[in-house]
């Protein structure tokens, strides 16, 4: 065993990195919010069970897990934009129209004029009192068709509060509207919900969706919201119209959710709604859609305010993660080559310690959001994130920048 000064210094640095680095993670920072969510979810389940018992014994009306007094809920418009998504719309439209909600609601579907398949789907529901369909001209140019669809949908909305989502999504619960409405009150202008992909989607994609949202949700909870990575966003109609909607970024083809949050969020006006009944489930994305989501964000983020602090935090987490692993592995090799068993043992213990801490910090969050994903996958996922992001960045650098705008040069 070696106990010379160099061994003591290197061993101390190795242990220090192993202990400190796991705390620089969105899983650790979000732990208190998840603990509160889990506690609230447990209390609501217990309350629901009690109400069910009372109903059996006293014929009282049973409450749902997300029930709120009717006088506190507000009527809501659900905004669905449809672009070559007739199949998806047919799969999911009924789940929006059949929501259990104690107030009035409207579903506004905005499609492209001339899309006969989508029109056929909408005609089958034309007698539903909750549905309103409108169309954008197929010849629309010089602006994002999706943003135009959102703008027309907002103008068509009957109600002040609008929840925007996509035709490729479905509510996780028949009480989705009821849950989201809990935060649609006079104190808020924006309500950021959560969405993730179906269980059939690759675990790494679902983990990445959650990982990104953890940064964004914590920012919204502790300051001014930056953007959202989820297709589940509620906002006020008057706010959108008074702020002239997407004015300033209409030329960009994507970023519909991001720009609403980034432009209209301010201190204390945004709320999170993370209850499980308020989630949205997105269809498994095709490879092209998945890649485009990342490439278009590379362009979008150049026009978003408050991006520097978010990127600095992510970069700090990434640097510490890789530095800790690389240094620990280097000390294992160094100690093994020199037969310095003190340093080698310290490095092995440090590796085990940092892995255990990272998995432990991730456990509570994954149990709440993605309980079907094995905890061990957190380690290779976090390590690979930097390289995945680097590959997206390189693809963006090589891409034709005209692909990201409707104003072709």
CSV table of C-alpha atoms in Angstrom, one decimal:
chain,number,residue,atom,x,y,z
A,1,UNK,CA,0.0,0.0,0.0
A,2,UNK,CA,1.2,3.5,-0.9
A,3,UNK,CA,0.7,6.5,1.3
A,4,UNK,CA,3.1,9.0,-0.2
A,5,UNK,CA,2.0,12.6,-0.8
A,6,UNK,CA,1.1,12.2,-4.5
A,7,UNK,CA,-1.1,9.2,-3.7
A,8,UNK,CA,-2.9,11.0,-1.0
A,9,UNK,CA,-3.5,14.0,-3.3
A,10,UNK,CA,-4.7,12.0,-6.2
A,11,UNK,CA,-6.9,9.8,-4.0
A,12,UNK,CA,-8.5,12.8,-2.4
A,13,UNK,CA,-9.2,14.4,-5.8
A,14,UNK,CA,-10.7,11.1,-7.1
A,15,UNK,CA,-13.0,10.8,-4.1
A,16,UNK,CA,-14.0,14.5,-4.2
A,17,UNK,CA,-15.0,14.3,-7.8
A,18,UNK,CA,-17.0,11.1,-7.2
A,19,UNK,CA,-19.0,12.7,-4.4
A,20,UNK,CA,-19.5,16.2,-5.9
A,21,UNK,CA,-20.2,15.4,-9.6
A,22,UNK,CA,-23.5,13.5,-9.1
A,23,UNK,CA,-25.0,16.6,-7.3
A,24,UNK,CA,-24.6,18.5,-10.6
A,25,UNK,CA,-27.5,16.7,-12.3
A,26,UNK,CA,-31.1,17.6,-13.1
A,27,UNK,CA,-32.2,14.5,-11.3
A,28,UNK,CA,-30.8,15.8,-8.0
A,29,UNK,CA,-32.0,19.4,-8.5
A,30,UNK,CA,-35.6,18.2,-9.3
A,31,UNK,CA,-35.8,15.8,-6.3
A,32,UNK,CA,-37.8,18.1,-4.0
A,33,UNK,CA,-40.4,18.9,-6.7
A,34,UNK,CA,-40.8,15.1,-7.4
A,35,UNK,CA,-41.1,14.4,-3.7
A,36,UNK,CA,-43.9,17.0,-3.5
A,37,UNK,CA,-45.6,15.5,-6.6
A,38,UNK,CA,-45.4,12.0,-5.1
A,39,UNK,CA,-46.8,13.2,-1.8
A,40,UNK,CA,-49.6,15.1,-3.5
A,41,UNK,CA,-50.4,12.0,-5.7
A,42,UNK,CA,-50.5,9.7,-2.7
A,43,UNK,CA,-52.8,12.1,-0.8
A,44,UNK,CA,-55.2,12.4,-3.8
A,45,UNK,CA,-55.3,8.6,-4.1
A,46,UNK,CA,-56.1,8.3,-0.4
A,47,UNK,CA,-58.7,11.0,-0.8
A,48,UNK,CA,-60.3,9.3,-3.8
A,49,UNK,CA,-60.4,6.0,-1.9
A,50,UNK,CA,-62.1,7.7,1.0
A,51,UNK,CA,-64.6,9.4,-1.2
A,52,UNK,CA,-65.4,6.0,-2.9
A,53,UNK,CA,-65.9,4.5,0.6
A,54,UNK,CA,-68.2,7.3,1.6
A,55,UNK,CA,-70.2,7.0,-1.6
A,56,UNK,CA,-70.8,3.3,-0.9
A,57,UNK,CA,-72.0,4.1,2.6
A,58,UNK,CA,-73.8,7.4,2.1
A,59,UNK,CA,-74.5,7.7,-1.6
A,60,UNK,CA,-72.3,10.8,-1.9
A,61,UNK,CA,-70.9,11.6,-5.4
A,62,UNK,CA,-67.5,10.2,-5.9
A,63,UNK,CA,-64.7,12.6,-6.7
A,64,UNK,CA,-62.0,12.0,-9.4
A,65,UNK,CA,-58.3,12.2,-8.5
A,66,UNK,CA,-58.1,15.6,-10.1
A,67,UNK,CA,-61.5,17.0,-9.0
A,68,UNK,CA,-61.8,20.6,-8.0
A,69,UNK,CA,-64.9,22.7,-7.1
A,70,UNK,CA,-66.8,23.6,-10.2
A,71,UNK,CA,-66.8,27.2,-9.3
A,72,UNK,CA,-63.0,27.2,-9.5
A,73,UNK,CA,-62.6,25.6,-13.0
A,74,UNK,CA,-62.8,27.6,-16.1
A,75,UNK,CA,-64.0,26.7,-19.6
A,76,UNK,CA,-61.1,25.7,-21.9
A,77,UNK,CA,-60.3,25.4,-25.6
A,78,UNK,CA,-58.1,22.6,-26.7
A,79,UNK,CA,-56.1,23.5,-29.8
A,80,UNK,CA,-55.0,20.7,-32.2
A,81,UNK,CA,-53.0,21.5,-35.3
A,82,UNK,CA,-53.1,18.9,-38.0
A,83,UNK,CA,-50.6,18.6,-40.8
A,84,UNK,CA,-50.8,15.4,-42.9
A,85,UNK,CA,-51.9,13.6,-39.7
A,86,UNK,CA,-55.3,12.2,-40.6
A,87,UNK,CA,-54.4,8.8,-39.2
A,88,UNK,CA,-53.2,10.2,-35.9
A,89,UNK,CA,-56.2,12.5,-35.7
A,90,UNK,CA,-58.5,9.6,-36.1
A,91,UNK,CA,-56.7,7.7,-33.4
A,92,UNK,CA,-56.7,10.4,-30.8
A,93,UNK,CA,-59.5,12.9,-31.4
A,94,UNK,CA,-62.1,10.9,-29.5
A,95,UNK,CA,-59.9,11.0,-26.4
A,96,UNK,CA,-60.0,14.8,-26.4
A,97,UNK,CA,-63.7,15.0,-27.1
A,98,UNK,CA,-64.6,12.6,-24.3
A,99,UNK,CA,-62.8,14.3,-21.5
A,100,UNK,CA,-64.5,14.2,-18.0
A,101,UNK,CA,-64.6,17.9,-17.2
A,102,UNK,CA,-67.0,19.8,-14.9
A,103,UNK,CA,-67.1,22.9,-17.2
A,104,UNK,CA,-67.6,23.5,-20.9
A,105,UNK,CA,-64.8,22.9,-23.3
A,106,UNK,CA,-64.1,23.2,-27.0
A,107,UNK,CA,-61.7,21.3,-29.3
A,108,UNK,CA,-60.5,23.4,-32.2
A,109,UNK,CA,-58.9,21.4,-34.9
A,110,UNK,CA,-56.9,23.4,-37.5
A,111,UNK,CA,-56.0,21.6,-40.7
A,112,UNK,CA,-54.8,22.5,-44.2
A,113,UNK,CA,-57.4,23.2,-46.7
A,114,UNK,CA,-57.5,20.4,-49.4
A,115,UNK,CA,-56.4,17.7,-47.0
A,116,UNK,CA,-59.3,15.4,-47.9
A,117,UNK,CA,-58.3,12.6,-45.5
A,118,UNK,CA,-58.3,14.9,-42.5
A,119,UNK,CA,-61.5,16.5,-43.7
A,120,UNK,CA,-63.1,13.1,-43.8
A,121,UNK,CA,-62.1,12.4,-40.2
A,122,UNK,CA,-63.5,15.7,-39.0
A,123,UNK,CA,-66.8,15.1,-40.8
A,124,UNK,CA,-67.3,12.0,-38.8
A,125,UNK,CA,-67.3,14.1,-35.7
A,126,UNK,CA,-69.1,17.1,-37.1
A,127,UNK,CA,-72.1,16.5,-34.8
A,128,UNK,CA,-70.0,16.6,-31.7
A,129,UNK,CA,-70.9,19.7,-29.7
A,130,UNK,CA,-67.3,20.1,-28.5
A,131,UNK,CA,-65.6,20.1,-31.9
A,132,UNK,CA,-64.9,23.1,-34.1
A,133,UNK,CA,-62.9,22.7,-37.3
A,134,UNK,CA,-61.2,25.4,-39.3
A,135,UNK,CA,-58.7,25.4,-42.2
A,136,UNK,CA,-55.6,27.3,-43.4
A,137,UNK,CA,-55.2,28.0,-47.1
A,138,UNK,CA,-53.0,25.4,-48.8
A,139,UNK,CA,-51.3,28.2,-50.7
A,140,UNK,CA,-50.0,30.0,-47.5
A,141,UNK,CA,-46.4,31.1,-48.0
A,142,UNK,CA,-43.7,33.1,-46.3
A,143,UNK,CA,-44.6,31.9,-42.8
A,144,UNK,CA,-44.7,28.7,-40.9
A,145,UNK,CA,-48.0,26.9,-41.6
A,146,UNK,CA,-48.0,25.5,-38.1
A,147,UNK,CA,-47.7,28.9,-36.6
A,148,UNK,CA,-50.4,30.2,-38.9
A,149,UNK,CA,-52.6,27.2,-37.8
A,150,UNK,CA,-52.0,28.1,-34.1
A,151,UNK,CA,-52.8,31.7,-34.7
A,152,UNK,CA,-56.1,30.9,-36.5
A,153,UNK,CA,-56.9,28.4,-33.8
A,154,UNK,CA,-56.4,31.0,-31.1
A,155,UNK,CA,-58.6,33.5,-32.9
A,156,UNK,CA,-61.3,30.8,-33.3
A,157,UNK,CA,-61.2,29.8,-29.6
A,158,UNK,CA,-64.3,30.6,-27.6
A,159,UNK,CA,-62.6,30.7,-24.2
A,160,UNK,CA,-59.8,32.6,-22.6
A,161,UNK,CA,-57.7,29.6,-21.6
A,162,UNK,CA,-56.3,27.5,-24.4
A,163,UNK,CA,-54.4,24.2,-24.2
A,164,UNK,CA,-52.2,23.6,-27.2
A,165,UNK,CA,-51.2,20.1,-28.2
A,166,UNK,CA,-50.7,18.0,-31.3
A,167,UNK,CA,-52.8,15.5,-33.3
A,168,UNK,CA,-50.1,12.9,-32.7
A,169,UNK,CA,-50.9,13.1,-28.9
A,170,UNK,CA,-53.4,11.7,-26.6
A,171,UNK,CA,-54.3,12.5,-23.0
A,172,UNK,CA,-53.0,10.1,-20.4
A,173,UNK,CA,-56.3,10.2,-18.5
A,174,UNK,CA,-59.9,11.2,-19.1
A,175,UNK,CA,-59.3,13.8,-16.4
A,176,UNK,CA,-56.5,15.5,-18.3
A,177,UNK,CA,-58.5,18.7,-18.8
A,178,UNK,CA,-59.7,18.6,-15.2
A,179,UNK,CA,-56.1,18.4,-13.9
A,180,UNK,CA,-54.7,21.1,-16.2
A,181,UNK,CA,-57.5,23.4,-15.3
A,182,UNK,CA,-56.4,23.4,-11.7
A,183,UNK,CA,-53.6,25.8,-12.6
A,184,UNK,CA,-55.6,27.9,-15.1
A,185,UNK,CA,-56.5,30.6,-12.7
A,186,UNK,CA,-56.2,34.4,-12.4
A,187,UNK,CA,-52.6,34.2,-11.0
A,188,UNK,CA,-51.2,32.5,-14.1
A,189,UNK,CA,-50.7,33.3,-17.8
A,190,UNK,CA,-49.0,30.1,-18.7
A,191,UNK,CA,-49.3,26.5,-17.5
A,192,UNK,CA,-46.6,24.1,-18.5
A,193,UNK,CA,-47.7,20.5,-18.7
A,194,UNK,CA,-45.6,17.3,-19.3
A,195,UNK,CA,-45.6,14.9,-22.2
A,196,UNK,CA,-43.5,11.9,-23.2
A,197,UNK,CA,-43.6,9.2,-25.8
A,198,UNK,CA,-45.4,5.9,-25.7
A,199,UNK,CA,-44.0,3.0,-23.9
A,200,UNK,CA,-43.0,1.4,-27.2
A,201,UNK,CA,-40.6,4.2,-27.9
A,202,UNK,CA,-36.9,3.5,-27.3
A,203,UNK,CA,-36.0,4.1,-23.7
A,204,UNK,CA,-33.1,6.5,-24.5
A,205,UNK,CA,-35.5,8.8,-26.4
A,206,UNK,CA,-38.0,8.8,-23.5
A,207,UNK,CA,-35.1,9.4,-21.1
A,208,UNK,CA,-33.9,12.3,-23.2
A,209,UNK,CA,-37.3,13.9,-23.3
A,210,UNK,CA,-37.6,13.7,-19.5
A,211,UNK,CA,-34.0,14.8,-19.0
A,212,UNK,CA,-34.5,18.0,-21.1
A,213,UNK,CA,-37.8,18.7,-19.4
A,214,UNK,CA,-36.2,18.5,-15.9
A,215,UNK,CA,-34.0,21.4,-16.7
A,216,UNK,CA,-36.9,23.4,-18.2
A,217,UNK,CA,-39.4,22.6,-15.4
A,218,UNK,CA,-37.0,23.5,-12.7
A,219,UNK,CA,-36.3,26.8,-14.4
A,220,UNK,CA,-40.0,27.5,-14.6
A,221,UNK,CA,-40.5,26.6,-11.0
A,222,UNK,CA,-37.7,28.8,-9.7
A,223,UNK,CA,-37.7,31.7,-12.0
A,224,UNK,CA,-38.9,32.8,-15.5
A,225,UNK,CA,-39.7,29.9,-17.8
A,226,UNK,CA,-37.4,29.5,-20.7
A,227,UNK,CA,-39.2,27.1,-23.1
A,228,UNK,CA,-41.0,23.8,-23.0
A,229,UNK,CA,-40.0,20.4,-24.6
A,230,UNK,CA,-43.6,19.0,-24.2
A,231,UNK,CA,-46.7,19.2,-26.4
A,232,UNK,CA,-48.9,20.2,-23.4
A,233,UNK,CA,-49.1,24.0,-22.9
A,234,UNK,CA,-51.9,26.2,-21.6
A,235,UNK,CA,-52.0,29.9,-22.1
A,236,UNK,CA,-54.3,32.9,-22.2
A,237,UNK,CA,-55.9,33.9,-25.5
A,238,UNK,CA,-55.8,37.6,-24.6
A,239,UNK,CA,-52.1,37.4,-23.8
A,240,UNK,CA,-51.3,35.8,-27.2
A,241,UNK,CA,-53.4,38.3,-29.2
A,242,UNK,CA,-52.2,41.4,-27.3
A,243,UNK,CA,-48.6,40.3,-27.8
A,244,UNK,CA,-49.3,39.8,-31.5
A,245,UNK,CA,-48.7,36.1,-31.3
A,246,UNK,CA,-45.6,34.9,-33.1
A,247,UNK,CA,-44.6,38.3,-34.4
A,248,UNK,CA,-40.8,38.4,-34.6
A,249,UNK,CA,-40.3,34.7,-35.4
A,250,UNK,CA,-42.9,33.9,-38.1
A,251,UNK,CA,-40.2,33.1,-40.6
A,252,UNK,CA,-39.0,30.1,-38.6
A,253,UNK,CA,-40.7,26.9,-39.4
A,254,UNK,CA,-40.6,25.4,-35.9
A,255,UNK,CA,-40.6,26.5,-32.3
A,256,UNK,CA,-44.3,26.9,-31.8
A,257,UNK,CA,-44.3,25.9,-28.1
A,258,UNK,CA,-40.9,27.4,-27.4
A,259,UNK,CA,-41.7,30.9,-28.6
A,260,UNK,CA,-44.9,31.2,-26.6
A,261,UNK,CA,-43.2,30.3,-23.4
A,262,UNK,CA,-40.1,32.4,-24.1
A,263,UNK,CA,-42.0,35.4,-25.2
A,264,UNK,CA,-44.8,35.6,-22.7
A,265,UNK,CA,-43.4,34.1,-19.5
A,266,UNK,CA,-42.4,36.5,-16.7
A,267,UNK,CA,-41.8,36.2,-13.0
A,268,UNK,CA,-44.5,34.4,-11.1
A,269,UNK,CA,-46.9,34.1,-14.0
A,270,UNK,CA,-46.1,30.5,-15.0
A,271,UNK,CA,-47.2,27.3,-13.3
A,272,UNK,CA,-46.2,23.6,-13.6
A,273,UNK,CA,-48.8,20.9,-13.8
A,274,UNK,CA,-47.0,17.6,-13.4
A,275,UNK,CA,-49.7,15.4,-11.9
A,276,UNK,CA,-49.9,12.1,-13.8
A,277,UNK,CA,-53.5,12.6,-14.9
A,278,UNK,CA,-52.4,15.8,-16.6
A,279,UNK,CA,-49.8,14.2,-18.8
A,280,UNK,CA,-50.0,13.9,-22.6
A,281,UNK,CA,-48.7,10.8,-24.4
A,282,UNK,CA,-47.0,11.4,-27.7
A,283,UNK,CA,-46.8,8.9,-30.5
A,284,UNK,CA,-43.5,7.2,-31.1
A,285,UNK,CA,-41.6,9.6,-33.5
A,286,UNK,CA,-40.2,8.4,-36.8
A,287,UNK,CA,-36.4,8.8,-37.1
A,288,UNK,CA,-36.9,11.8,-39.4
A,289,UNK,CA,-39.2,13.6,-37.0
A,290,UNK,CA,-36.9,12.9,-34.1
A,291,UNK,CA,-33.9,14.2,-35.9
A,292,UNK,CA,-35.7,17.3,-37.2
A,293,UNK,CA,-36.8,18.1,-33.7
A,294,UNK,CA,-33.2,18.4,-32.6
A,295,UNK,CA,-32.0,20.2,-35.8
A,296,UNK,CA,-34.7,22.8,-35.7
A,297,UNK,CA,-34.0,23.5,-32.1
A,298,UNK,CA,-30.4,24.4,-33.0
A,299,UNK,CA,-31.9,27.2,-35.2
A,300,UNK,CA,-34.7,28.2,-32.8
A,301,UNK,CA,-32.5,28.7,-29.8
A,302,UNK,CA,-30.6,31.5,-31.5
A,303,UNK,CA,-33.8,33.6,-31.2
A,304,UNK,CA,-34.8,32.7,-27.6
A,305,UNK,CA,-34.1,34.9,-24.7
A,306,UNK,CA,-32.5,33.6,-21.5
A,307,UNK,CA,-30.7,30.8,-23.3
A,308,UNK,CA,-27.2,31.4,-22.0
A,309,UNK,CA,-27.9,30.4,-18.3
A,310,UNK,CA,-29.7,27.2,-19.4
A,311,UNK,CA,-26.8,26.2,-21.7
A,312,UNK,CA,-24.2,27.1,-19.1
A,313,UNK,CA,-25.9,24.9,-16.5
A,314,UNK,CA,-26.2,21.9,-18.9
A,315,UNK,CA,-22.5,22.4,-20.0
A,316,UNK,CA,-21.4,22.5,-16.4
A,317,UNK,CA,-23.2,19.3,-15.6
A,318,UNK,CA,-21.8,17.6,-18.7
A,319,UNK,CA,-18.2,18.7,-18.0
A,320,UNK,CA,-18.3,17.5,-14.4
A,321,UNK,CA,-19.9,14.2,-15.3
A,322,UNK,CA,-17.2,13.4,-17.9
A,323,UNK,CA,-14.4,14.8,-15.9
A,324,UNK,CA,-15.3,12.7,-12.9
A,325,UNK,CA,-15.5,9.5,-14.9
A,326,UNK,CA,-12.4,10.1,-17.0
A,327,UNK,CA,-10.3,11.1,-13.9
A,328,UNK,CA,-11.5,8.0,-12.0
A,329,UNK,CA,-10.8,5.7,-14.9
A,330,UNK,CA,-7.4,7.3,-15.4
A,331,UNK,CA,-6.5,6.8,-11.7
A,332,UNK,CA,-7.6,3.1,-12.0
A,333,UNK,CA,-5.2,2.6,-15.0
A,334,UNK,CA,-2.4,4.7,-13.3
A,335,UNK,CA,-2.7,2.8,-10.0
A,336,UNK,CA,-2.9,-0.6,-11.8
A,337,UNK,CA,0.2,0.1,-14.0
A,338,UNK,CA,2.3,1.3,-11.1
A,339,UNK,CA,0.8,-1.3,-8.7
A,340,UNK,CA,-0.3,1.5,-6.4
A,341,UNK,CA,-3.1,-0.5,-4.8
A,342,UNK,CA,-4.1,2.4,-2.6
A,343,UNK,CA,-4.9,4.6,-5.6
A,344,UNK,CA,-6.4,1.7,-7.5
A,345,UNK,CA,-8.7,0.8,-4.6
A,346,UNK,CA,-9.7,4.4,-4.1
A,347,UNK,CA,-10.6,4.7,-7.8
A,348,UNK,CA,-12.7,1.6,-7.8
A,349,UNK,CA,-14.6,2.7,-4.7
A,350,UNK,CA,-15.0,6.2,-6.2
A,351,UNK,CA,-16.5,4.7,-9.4
A,352,UNK,CA,-18.9,2.6,-7.4
A,353,UNK,CA,-19.8,5.6,-5.3
A,354,UNK,CA,-20.5,8.0,-8.2
A,355,UNK,CA,-22.6,5.4,-10.0
A,356,UNK,CA,-24.6,4.6,-6.8
A,357,UNK,CA,-25.2,8.3,-6.1
A,358,UNK,CA,-26.3,9.0,-9.7
A,359,UNK,CA,-28.7,6.1,-9.8
A,360,UNK,CA,-30.0,7.0,-6.3
A,361,UNK,CA,-30.7,10.6,-7.3
A,362,UNK,CA,-32.5,9.4,-10.5
A,363,UNK,CA,-34.6,6.8,-8.8
A,364,UNK,CA,-37.3,9.0,-7.3
A,365,UNK,CA,-37.7,10.9,-10.6
A,366,UNK,CA,-37.8,7.8,-12.8
A,367,UNK,CA,-40.2,6.1,-10.4
A,368,UNK,CA,-42.6,9.0,-10.8
A,369,UNK,CA,-42.2,9.7,-14.6
A,370,UNK,CA,-40.8,6.6,-16.2
A,371,UNK,CA,-41.2,3.7,-13.8
A,372,UNK,CA,-40.8,1.1,-16.5
A,373,UNK,CA,-37.2,2.1,-17.4
A,374,UNK,CA,-34.4,0.2,-15.6
A,375,UNK,CA,-32.3,2.5,-13.4
A,376,UNK,CA,-29.0,1.2,-14.7
A,377,UNK,CA,-29.8,2.8,-18.1
A,378,UNK,CA,-29.3,6.2,-16.5
A,379,UNK,CA,-25.5,5.8,-16.5
A,380,UNK,CA,-24.9,5.1,-20.2
A,381,UNK,CA,-27.6,7.6,-21.1
A,382,UNK,CA,-26.0,10.5,-19.3
A,383,UNK,CA,-22.6,9.6,-20.7
A,384,UNK,CA,-23.9,9.4,-24.3
A,385,UNK,CA,-25.9,12.7,-24.1
A,386,UNK,CA,-22.9,14.9,-24.9
A,387,UNK,CA,-22.0,12.9,-28.0
A,388,UNK,CA,-25.6,12.7,-29.2
A,389,UNK,CA,-25.9,16.5,-28.9
A,390,UNK,CA,-22.6,16.9,-30.7
A,391,UNK,CA,-23.8,14.8,-33.6
A,392,UNK,CA,-27.0,17.0,-33.8
A,393,UNK,CA,-24.8,20.1,-33.8
A,394,UNK,CA,-22.6,18.8,-36.6
A,395,UNK,CA,-25.6,17.9,-38.7
A,396,UNK,CA,-27.0,21.4,-38.2
A,397,UNK,CA,-23.7,23.0,-39.2
A,398,UNK,CA,-23.7,21.0,-42.4
A,399,UNK,CA,-27.4,21.6,-43.1
A,400,UNK,CA,-28.8,24.1,-45.6
A,401,UNK,CA,-30.0,26.9,-43.3
A,402,UNK,CA,-32.9,27.7,-45.8
A,403,UNK,CA,-34.4,24.5,-44.6
A,404,UNK,CA,-35.3,26.1,-41.3
A,405,UNK,CA,-37.1,29.2,-42.6
A,406,UNK,CA,-40.1,29.9,-44.8
A,407,UNK,CA,-38.3,32.9,-46.3
A,408,UNK,CA,-36.1,31.2,-48.9
A,409,UNK,CA,-33.3,33.3,-50.3
